[in-house]
Amino acid sequence: EETVEQPVVPPVEETPQAEETPQAVEPTASVAANLPTVAVTPTVAAVQPTATPTLSPQGAALAPSLNAPPALAQAPTPTAGPRPTPTASTPRVVANGGVGGAVGISLENFSPYLLQGSYQSSDGRRRENAQVALYGAGSGYNVGILTFEATDLPTSQITLVLTGIDDELETHSTIQVLLNGRTLYSGTSGFANRPATASSAPESGIAWDQMRLIVPQGTLQSGTNTLVIRNVSTGAEIAPPYILINNLEFASEAP
């Protein structure tokens, strides 16, 4: 018998299928709603309260305004120097005709460094012989302004005591003093002249003089007050004519 050979059929190779790329699955609204919420609490720095300053018993009636710069250590009690005999050129009489008398009860002393606009030495504020200068009109330093608060004012007569000294020139400077817009004094400075040989060193003694001006009733008010001291002498230089101010004091006559 004849054997018939069957043709060999080659195996069919399978074409590899491409792998499917997984699609990003968007979270459904329900899933997003179930996501945890993290609350962020801002950190707030603790703020320390500002201490309220305590006034001395002498300062119970008058205090510097909160808008004014902080006061330094008050000037020591000045040494009264020789005073010229009051004349027409060196009056100690205020505008209303009242004569400045002896000081009774001190209400408050103010450092001269509180006089805004006055000239202060470049060597810094002095604790001894505290002083600021008021130079002539045109110098840019002829006006000093003090703003302060007043409460519980006495009913007795109040006196403004200015401690200072005039320059070394024989002719006195012309000074103007106003309280709340009312003129307390306008005229020749009542301060003694500074000796021409006097030293300006902080440790040197200055024979300070005083002007006492009566404050008319109703001029000093409860609340904010403004005191203005002005050198109205002509002078555009940091040189005479000038006035040095060492201390400012409000006092009440003893009952």
PDB file of C-alpha atoms in Angstrom:
ATOM      1  CA  GLU A   1       0.000   0.000   0.000  1.00  0.00           C
ATOM      2  CA  GLU A   2       1.126   3.435  -0.754  1.00  0.00           C
ATOM      3  CA  THR A   3       1.497   5.848   2.145  1.00  0.00           C
ATOM      4  CA  VAL A   4       0.305   9.352   1.471  1.00  0.00           C
ATOM      5  CA  GLU A   5       2.211  11.975   3.461  1.00  0.00           C
ATOM      6  CA  GLN A   6       0.161  14.766   4.839  1.00  0.00           C
ATOM      7  CA  PRO A   7       1.525  18.263   4.277  1.00  0.00           C
ATOM      8  CA  VAL A   8       2.919  19.876   7.405  1.00  0.00           C
ATOM      9  CA  VAL A   9       0.982  23.018   8.283  1.00  0.00           C
ATOM     10  CA  PRO A  10       3.087  25.521  10.243  1.00  0.00           C
ATOM     11  CA  PRO A  11       1.535  26.674  13.527  1.00  0.00           C
ATOM     12  CA  VAL A  12      -0.158  30.024  13.408  1.00  0.00           C
ATOM     13  CA  GLU A  13       1.549  32.499  15.745  1.00  0.00           C
ATOM     14  CA  GLU A  14      -0.803  34.549  17.879  1.00  0.00           C
ATOM     15  CA  THR A  15      -0.464  38.302  17.526  1.00  0.00           C
ATOM     16  CA  PRO A  16       0.245  39.757  21.006  1.00  0.00           C
ATOM     17  CA  GLN A  17      -2.462  42.035  22.233  1.00  0.00           C
ATOM     18  CA  ALA A  18      -1.436  45.551  23.369  1.00  0.00           C
ATOM     19  CA  GLU A  19      -1.810  46.112  27.072  1.00  0.00           C
ATOM     20  CA  GLU A  20      -4.557  48.515  27.916  1.00  0.00           C
ATOM     21  CA  THR A  21      -3.478  51.687  29.719  1.00  0.00           C
ATOM     22  CA  PRO A  22      -5.507  52.117  32.901  1.00  0.00           C
ATOM     23  CA  GLN A  23      -7.631  55.247  32.821  1.00  0.00           C
ATOM     24  CA  ALA A  24      -7.425  57.732  35.682  1.00  0.00           C
ATOM     25  CA  VAL A  25     -10.467  57.439  37.799  1.00  0.00           C
ATOM     26  CA  GLU A  26     -11.988  60.781  38.765  1.00  0.00           C
ATOM     27  CA  PRO A  27     -13.319  60.767  42.295  1.00  0.00           C
ATOM     28  CA  THR A  28     -17.021  61.037  42.398  1.00  0.00           C
ATOM     29  CA  ALA A  29     -18.760  63.770  44.325  1.00  0.00           C
ATOM     30  CA  SER A  30     -19.642  61.336  47.029  1.00  0.00           C
ATOM     31  CA  VAL A  31     -16.011  60.301  47.463  1.00  0.00           C
ATOM     32  CA  ALA A  32     -14.802  63.921  47.535  1.00  0.00           C
ATOM     33  CA  ALA A  33     -17.396  64.714  50.106  1.00  0.00           C
ATOM     34  CA  ASN A  34     -16.037  61.971  52.309  1.00  0.00           C
ATOM     35  CA  LEU A  35     -12.456  63.300  52.181  1.00  0.00           C
ATOM     36  CA  PRO A  36     -11.278  64.584  55.596  1.00  0.00           C
ATOM     37  CA  THR A  37     -11.212  68.359  56.055  1.00  0.00           C
ATOM     38  CA  VAL A  38      -8.181  69.813  57.853  1.00  0.00           C
ATOM     39  CA  ALA A  39      -8.875  73.068  59.689  1.00  0.00           C
ATOM     40  CA  VAL A  40      -5.895  75.460  59.835  1.00  0.00           C
ATOM     41  CA  THR A  41      -5.825  77.611  62.948  1.00  0.00           C
ATOM     42  CA  PRO A  42      -3.649  80.753  62.552  1.00  0.00           C
ATOM     43  CA  THR A  43      -1.138  81.371  65.308  1.00  0.00           C
ATOM     44  CA  VAL A  44      -1.667  84.737  66.966  1.00  0.00           C
ATOM     45  CA  ALA A  45       1.249  86.276  68.818  1.00  0.00           C
ATOM     46  CA  ALA A  46       0.324  87.243  72.337  1.00  0.00           C
ATOM     47  CA  VAL A  47       0.257  90.994  72.862  1.00  0.00           C
ATOM     48  CA  GLN A  48       1.335  92.189  76.259  1.00  0.00           C
ATOM     49  CA  PRO A  49      -0.871  94.977  77.618  1.00  0.00           C
ATOM     50  CA  THR A  50       0.788  98.369  77.988  1.00  0.00           C
ATOM     51  CA  ALA A  51       1.193  99.355  81.592  1.00  0.00           C
ATOM     52  CA  THR A  52      -0.640 102.489  82.644  1.00  0.00           C
ATOM     53  CA  PRO A  53       1.846 104.991  84.097  1.00  0.00           C
ATOM     54  CA  THR A  54       1.315 105.967  87.708  1.00  0.00           C
ATOM     55  CA  LEU A  55       1.582 109.657  88.502  1.00  0.00           C
ATOM     56  CA  SER A  56       3.311 110.987  91.562  1.00  0.00           C
ATOM     57  CA  PRO A  57       1.169 112.709  94.185  1.00  0.00           C
ATOM     58  CA  GLN A  58       2.462 116.049  92.910  1.00  0.00           C
ATOM     59  CA  GLY A  59       1.363 115.114  89.396  1.00  0.00           C
ATOM     60  CA  ALA A  60      -2.198 114.140  90.308  1.00  0.00           C
ATOM     61  CA  ALA A  61      -3.605 117.332  88.793  1.00  0.00           C
ATOM     62  CA  LEU A  62      -1.378 117.788  85.740  1.00  0.00           C
ATOM     63  CA  ALA A  63       0.175 115.213  83.464  1.00  0.00           C
ATOM     64  CA  PRO A  64       1.913 115.328  80.085  1.00  0.00           C
ATOM     65  CA  SER A  65      -0.346 114.535  77.150  1.00  0.00           C
ATOM     66  CA  LEU A  66      -0.298 110.980  75.800  1.00  0.00           C
ATOM     67  CA  ASN A  67       0.560 112.523  72.424  1.00  0.00           C
ATOM     68  CA  ALA A  68       3.656 114.149  73.810  1.00  0.00           C
ATOM     69  CA  PRO A  69       7.006 112.303  74.002  1.00  0.00           C
ATOM     70  CA  PRO A  70       7.747 110.530  77.288  1.00  0.00           C
ATOM     71  CA  ALA A  71       9.211 112.718  79.983  1.00  0.00           C
ATOM     72  CA  LEU A  72      12.766 112.207  81.129  1.00  0.00           C
ATOM     73  CA  ALA A  73      13.962 112.520  84.668  1.00  0.00           C
ATOM     74  CA  GLN A  74      12.843 115.928  85.828  1.00  0.00           C
ATOM     75  CA  ALA A  75      15.442 118.601  86.300  1.00  0.00           C
ATOM     76  CA  PRO A  76      16.755 119.024  89.840  1.00  0.00           C
ATOM     77  CA  THR A  77      15.508 121.929  91.894  1.00  0.00           C
ATOM     78  CA  PRO A  78      17.353 124.901  90.406  1.00  0.00           C
ATOM     79  CA  THR A  79      19.522 127.185  92.450  1.00  0.00           C
ATOM     80  CA  ALA A  80      18.019 130.633  92.463  1.00  0.00           C
ATOM     81  CA  GLY A  81      20.467 133.202  91.229  1.00  0.00           C
ATOM     82  CA  PRO A  82      20.617 136.939  91.722  1.00  0.00           C
ATOM     83  CA  ARG A  83      17.650 138.739  90.262  1.00  0.00           C
ATOM     84  CA  PRO A  84      17.728 142.292  88.982  1.00  0.00           C
ATOM     85  CA  THR A  85      15.442 144.807  90.603  1.00  0.00           C
ATOM     86  CA  PRO A  86      12.186 144.814  88.615  1.00  0.00           C
ATOM     87  CA  THR A  87      12.074 147.759  86.272  1.00  0.00           C
ATOM     88  CA  ALA A  88      10.150 148.708  83.165  1.00  0.00           C
ATOM     89  CA  SER A  89      12.677 146.759  81.090  1.00  0.00           C
ATOM     90  CA  THR A  90      12.495 143.615  83.237  1.00  0.00           C
ATOM     91  CA  PRO A  91       8.861 143.384  84.359  1.00  0.00           C
ATOM     92  CA  ARG A  92       7.504 140.613  86.524  1.00  0.00           C
ATOM     93  CA  VAL A  93       3.915 141.556  85.845  1.00  0.00           C
ATOM     94  CA  VAL A  94       1.596 139.473  83.700  1.00  0.00           C
ATOM     95  CA  ALA A  95      -0.635 140.900  81.019  1.00  0.00           C
ATOM     96  CA  ASN A  96      -3.718 141.091  83.232  1.00  0.00           C
ATOM     97  CA  GLY A  97      -1.933 143.199  85.821  1.00  0.00           C
ATOM     98  CA  GLY A  98      -1.434 140.448  88.390  1.00  0.00           C
ATOM     99  CA  VAL A  99       1.972 140.253  90.019  1.00  0.00           C
ATOM    100  CA  GLY A 100       3.712 136.893  90.247  1.00  0.00           C
ATOM    101  CA  GLY A 101       4.102 136.040  93.901  1.00  0.00           C
ATOM    102  CA  ALA A 102       5.595 133.275  95.991  1.00  0.00           C
ATOM    103  CA  VAL A 103       4.826 129.722  94.971  1.00  0.00           C
ATOM    104  CA  GLY A 104       2.492 127.770  97.244  1.00  0.00           C
ATOM    105  CA  ILE A 105       1.686 124.140  96.388  1.00  0.00           C
ATOM    106  CA  SER A 106       3.505 122.655  93.408  1.00  0.00           C
ATOM    107  CA  LEU A 107       1.105 120.933  91.018  1.00  0.00           C
ATOM    108  CA  GLU A 108       3.605 119.599  88.490  1.00  0.00           C
ATOM    109  CA  ASN A 109       7.110 120.173  87.155  1.00  0.00           C
ATOM    110  CA  PHE A 110       7.768 119.609  83.460  1.00  0.00           C
ATOM    111  CA  SER A 111      11.132 118.835  81.913  1.00  0.00           C
ATOM    112  CA  PRO A 112      12.253 121.434  79.350  1.00  0.00           C
ATOM    113  CA  TYR A 113      12.842 118.560  76.923  1.00  0.00           C
ATOM    114  CA  LEU A 114       9.064 118.333  76.521  1.00  0.00           C
ATOM    115  CA  LEU A 115       9.109 121.700  74.725  1.00  0.00           C
ATOM    116  CA  GLN A 116       8.620 120.620  71.135  1.00  0.00           C
ATOM    117  CA  GLY A 117      10.424 122.828  68.620  1.00  0.00           C
ATOM    118  CA  SER A 118      13.093 124.059  71.023  1.00  0.00           C
ATOM    119  CA  TYR A 119      16.809 123.625  70.356  1.00  0.00           C
ATOM    120  CA  GLN A 120      18.468 120.737  72.188  1.00  0.00           C
ATOM    121  CA  SER A 121      22.224 120.399  72.386  1.00  0.00           C
ATOM    122  CA  SER A 122      23.872 117.796  70.171  1.00  0.00           C
ATOM    123  CA  ASP A 123      25.614 116.274  73.212  1.00  0.00           C
ATOM    124  CA  GLY A 124      22.305 114.796  74.347  1.00  0.00           C
ATOM    125  CA  ARG A 125      19.774 115.421  77.044  1.00  0.00           C
ATOM    126  CA  ARG A 126      21.324 116.365  80.337  1.00  0.00           C
ATOM    127  CA  ARG A 127      20.060 115.117  83.662  1.00  0.00           C
ATOM    128  CA  GLU A 128      22.067 117.797  85.423  1.00  0.00           C
ATOM    129  CA  ASN A 129      21.458 121.363  84.307  1.00  0.00           C
ATOM    130  CA  ALA A 130      18.689 120.276  81.942  1.00  0.00           C
ATOM    131  CA  GLN A 131      18.197 122.999  79.383  1.00  0.00           C
ATOM    132  CA  VAL A 132      16.791 123.814  75.975  1.00  0.00           C
ATOM    133  CA  ALA A 133      17.315 127.014  74.011  1.00  0.00           C
ATOM    134  CA  LEU A 134      14.897 129.323  72.233  1.00  0.00           C
ATOM    135  CA  TYR A 135      16.841 131.315  69.645  1.00  0.00           C
ATOM    136  CA  GLY A 136      15.682 134.349  67.697  1.00  0.00           C
ATOM    137  CA  ALA A 137      12.819 134.435  65.226  1.00  0.00           C
ATOM    138  CA  GLY A 138      14.109 133.155  61.905  1.00  0.00           C
ATOM    139  CA  SER A 139      16.419 130.554  63.458  1.00  0.00           C
ATOM    140  CA  GLY A 140      13.856 127.771  63.275  1.00  0.00           C
ATOM    141  CA  TYR A 141      14.186 127.217  67.031  1.00  0.00           C
ATOM    142  CA  ASN A 142      12.380 130.180  68.560  1.00  0.00           C
ATOM    143  CA  VAL A 143       9.214 128.380  69.736  1.00  0.00           C
ATOM    144  CA  GLY A 144       8.729 125.688  72.396  1.00  0.00           C
ATOM    145  CA  ILE A 145       5.334 123.973  72.747  1.00  0.00           C
ATOM    146  CA  LEU A 146       4.234 121.863  75.721  1.00  0.00           C
ATOM    147  CA  THR A 147       1.018 119.821  75.479  1.00  0.00           C
ATOM    148  CA  PHE A 148      -0.333 118.280  78.688  1.00  0.00           C
ATOM    149  CA  GLU A 149      -3.506 117.029  80.361  1.00  0.00           C
ATOM    150  CA  ALA A 150      -5.076 118.610  83.452  1.00  0.00           C
ATOM    151  CA  THR A 151      -7.662 117.183  85.852  1.00  0.00           C
ATOM    152  CA  ASP A 152      -9.022 118.119  89.279  1.00  0.00           C
ATOM    153  CA  LEU A 153      -7.838 121.700  89.058  1.00  0.00           C
ATOM    154  CA  PRO A 154      -7.705 123.694  92.295  1.00  0.00           C
ATOM    155  CA  THR A 155      -9.956 126.693  92.779  1.00  0.00           C
ATOM    156  CA  SER A 156      -7.123 128.815  94.176  1.00  0.00           C
ATOM    157  CA  GLN A 157      -4.876 131.071  92.115  1.00  0.00           C
ATOM    158  CA  ILE A 158      -2.504 129.188  89.787  1.00  0.00           C
ATOM    159  CA  THR A 159       0.967 130.471  88.912  1.00  0.00           C
ATOM    160  CA  LEU A 160       3.239 129.437  86.060  1.00  0.00           C
ATOM    161  CA  VAL A 161       6.885 129.418  87.146  1.00  0.00           C
ATOM    162  CA  LEU A 162       9.477 129.443  84.368  1.00  0.00           C
ATOM    163  CA  THR A 163      13.082 128.746  85.338  1.00  0.00           C
ATOM    164  CA  GLY A 164      15.667 129.951  82.849  1.00  0.00           C
ATOM    165  CA  ILE A 165      18.269 132.547  81.982  1.00  0.00           C
ATOM    166  CA  ASP A 166      18.776 135.146  79.262  1.00  0.00           C
ATOM    167  CA  ASP A 167      21.827 135.273  77.001  1.00  0.00           C
ATOM    168  CA  GLU A 168      25.051 137.131  77.798  1.00  0.00           C
ATOM    169  CA  LEU A 169      24.113 140.249  75.814  1.00  0.00           C
ATOM    170  CA  GLU A 170      23.201 143.330  77.798  1.00  0.00           C
ATOM    171  CA  THR A 171      19.923 143.703  75.910  1.00  0.00           C
ATOM    172  CA  HIS A 172      17.331 141.199  77.099  1.00  0.00           C
ATOM    173  CA  SER A 173      15.463 138.981  74.673  1.00  0.00           C
ATOM    174  CA  THR A 174      11.755 139.515  74.080  1.00  0.00           C
ATOM    175  CA  ILE A 175       9.611 136.622  75.248  1.00  0.00           C
ATOM    176  CA  GLN A 176       5.973 135.694  74.705  1.00  0.00           C
ATOM    177  CA  VAL A 177       4.094 133.127  76.803  1.00  0.00           C
ATOM    178  CA  LEU A 178       0.655 131.819  75.825  1.00  0.00           C
ATOM    179  CA  LEU A 179      -1.587 129.244  77.486  1.00  0.00           C
ATOM    180  CA  ASN A 180      -4.421 127.849  75.376  1.00  0.00           C
ATOM    181  CA  GLY A 181      -4.111 130.822  73.045  1.00  0.00           C
ATOM    182  CA  ARG A 182      -4.320 133.413  75.832  1.00  0.00           C
ATOM    183  CA  THR A 183      -1.301 135.653  76.380  1.00  0.00           C
ATOM    184  CA  LEU A 184       0.120 135.338  79.882  1.00  0.00           C
ATOM    185  CA  TYR A 185       3.070 137.598  79.155  1.00  0.00           C
ATOM    186  CA  SER A 186       4.613 139.437  76.212  1.00  0.00           C
ATOM    187  CA  GLY A 187       7.610 141.704  76.625  1.00  0.00           C
ATOM    188  CA  THR A 188      11.207 141.847  77.746  1.00  0.00           C
ATOM    189  CA  SER A 189      12.487 138.668  79.352  1.00  0.00           C
ATOM    190  CA  GLY A 190      12.454 138.789  83.133  1.00  0.00           C
ATOM    191  CA  PHE A 191      15.401 136.384  83.379  1.00  0.00           C
ATOM    192  CA  ALA A 192      18.801 137.572  84.524  1.00  0.00           C
ATOM    193  CA  ASN A 193      21.596 137.723  81.962  1.00  0.00           C
ATOM    194  CA  ARG A 194      23.981 134.818  81.721  1.00  0.00           C
ATOM    195  CA  PRO A 195      27.556 135.818  82.596  1.00  0.00           C
ATOM    196  CA  ALA A 196      29.705 136.105  79.490  1.00  0.00           C
ATOM    197  CA  THR A 197      32.309 133.834  81.104  1.00  0.00           C
ATOM    198  CA  ALA A 198      29.827 131.075  82.016  1.00  0.00           C
ATOM    199  CA  SER A 199      30.695 127.566  80.859  1.00  0.00           C
ATOM    200  CA  SER A 200      28.199 125.470  78.925  1.00  0.00           C
ATOM    201  CA  ALA A 201      29.537 122.194  80.342  1.00  0.00           C
ATOM    202  CA  PRO A 202      26.834 120.012  81.944  1.00  0.00           C
ATOM    203  CA  GLU A 203      28.639 119.902  85.285  1.00  0.00           C
ATOM    204  CA  SER A 204      29.014 123.669  85.490  1.00  0.00           C
ATOM    205  CA  GLY A 205      26.640 125.485  87.773  1.00  0.00           C
ATOM    206  CA  ILE A 206      24.241 128.003  86.272  1.00  0.00           C
ATOM    207  CA  ALA A 207      22.591 130.622  88.451  1.00  0.00           C
ATOM    208  CA  TRP A 208      19.094 130.036  87.078  1.00  0.00           C
ATOM    209  CA  ASP A 209      16.523 132.781  87.438  1.00  0.00           C
ATOM    210  CA  GLN A 210      12.733 132.579  87.516  1.00  0.00           C
ATOM    211  CA  MET A 211       9.713 134.323  86.031  1.00  0.00           C
ATOM    212  CA  ARG A 212       6.415 133.858  87.873  1.00  0.00           C
ATOM    213  CA  LEU A 213       3.304 134.492  85.807  1.00  0.00           C
ATOM    214  CA  ILE A 214      -0.210 134.508  87.166  1.00  0.00           C
ATOM    215  CA  VAL A 215      -2.612 132.277  85.232  1.00  0.00           C
ATOM    216  CA  PRO A 216      -6.016 134.003  84.942  1.00  0.00           C
ATOM    217  CA  GLN A 217      -8.978 131.996  86.169  1.00  0.00           C
ATOM    218  CA  GLY A 218     -10.399 129.732  83.480  1.00  0.00           C
ATOM    219  CA  THR A 219      -7.257 129.763  81.327  1.00  0.00           C
ATOM    220  CA  LEU A 220      -5.976 126.401  82.546  1.00  0.00           C
ATOM    221  CA  GLN A 221      -8.686 123.896  81.678  1.00  0.00           C
ATOM    222  CA  SER A 222      -9.559 120.307  82.458  1.00  0.00           C
ATOM    223  CA  GLY A 223      -8.436 118.165  79.552  1.00  0.00           C
ATOM    224  CA  THR A 224      -5.775 119.004  76.992  1.00  0.00           C
ATOM    225  CA  ASN A 225      -3.820 122.245  77.418  1.00  0.00           C
ATOM    226  CA  THR A 226      -1.139 123.853  75.256  1.00  0.00           C
ATOM    227  CA  LEU A 227       1.608 126.125  76.567  1.00  0.00           C
ATOM    228  CA  VAL A 228       3.642 128.115  74.032  1.00  0.00           C
ATOM    229  CA  ILE A 229       6.889 129.941  74.846  1.00  0.00           C
ATOM    230  CA  ARG A 230       8.299 132.059  72.039  1.00  0.00           C
ATOM    231  CA  ASN A 231      11.432 134.161  71.623  1.00  0.00           C
ATOM    232  CA  VAL A 232      10.276 136.981  69.350  1.00  0.00           C
ATOM    233  CA  SER A 233      13.646 138.744  69.185  1.00  0.00           C
ATOM    234  CA  THR A 234      15.089 139.037  65.680  1.00  0.00           C
ATOM    235  CA  GLY A 235      17.881 136.552  65.003  1.00  0.00           C
ATOM    236  CA  ALA A 236      18.363 133.877  62.361  1.00  0.00           C
ATOM    237  CA  GLU A 237      21.491 132.250  63.800  1.00  0.00           C
ATOM    238  CA  ILE A 238      22.150 129.675  66.525  1.00  0.00           C
ATOM    239  CA  ALA A 239      23.587 132.485  68.614  1.00  0.00           C
ATOM    240  CA  PRO A 240      22.322 135.370  70.756  1.00  0.00           C
ATOM    241  CA  PRO A 241      19.639 136.471  71.238  1.00  0.00           C
ATOM    242  CA  TYR A 242      18.543 133.304  73.040  1.00  0.00           C
ATOM    243  CA  ILE A 243      16.750 132.149  76.187  1.00  0.00           C
ATOM    244  CA  LEU A 244      17.614 128.966  78.082  1.00  0.00           C
ATOM    245  CA  ILE A 245      14.742 127.125  79.790  1.00  0.00           C
ATOM    246  CA  ASN A 246      15.549 124.780  82.683  1.00  0.00           C
ATOM    247  CA  ASN A 247      12.148 123.914  84.181  1.00  0.00           C
ATOM    248  CA  LEU A 248       8.427 124.642  83.904  1.00  0.00           C
ATOM    249  CA  GLU A 249       6.144 124.444  86.918  1.00  0.00           C
ATOM    250  CA  PHE A 250       2.487 125.049  87.677  1.00  0.00           C
ATOM    251  CA  ALA A 251       1.811 125.912  91.298  1.00  0.00           C
ATOM    252  CA  SER A 252      -1.224 126.817  93.358  1.00  0.00           C
ATOM    253  CA  GLU A 253      -1.209 129.455  96.058  1.00  0.00           C
ATOM    254  CA  ALA A 254      -1.636 128.002  99.511  1.00  0.00           C
ATOM    255  CA  PRO A 255      -5.239 128.357 100.721  1.00  0.00           C
TER     256      PRO A 255
END
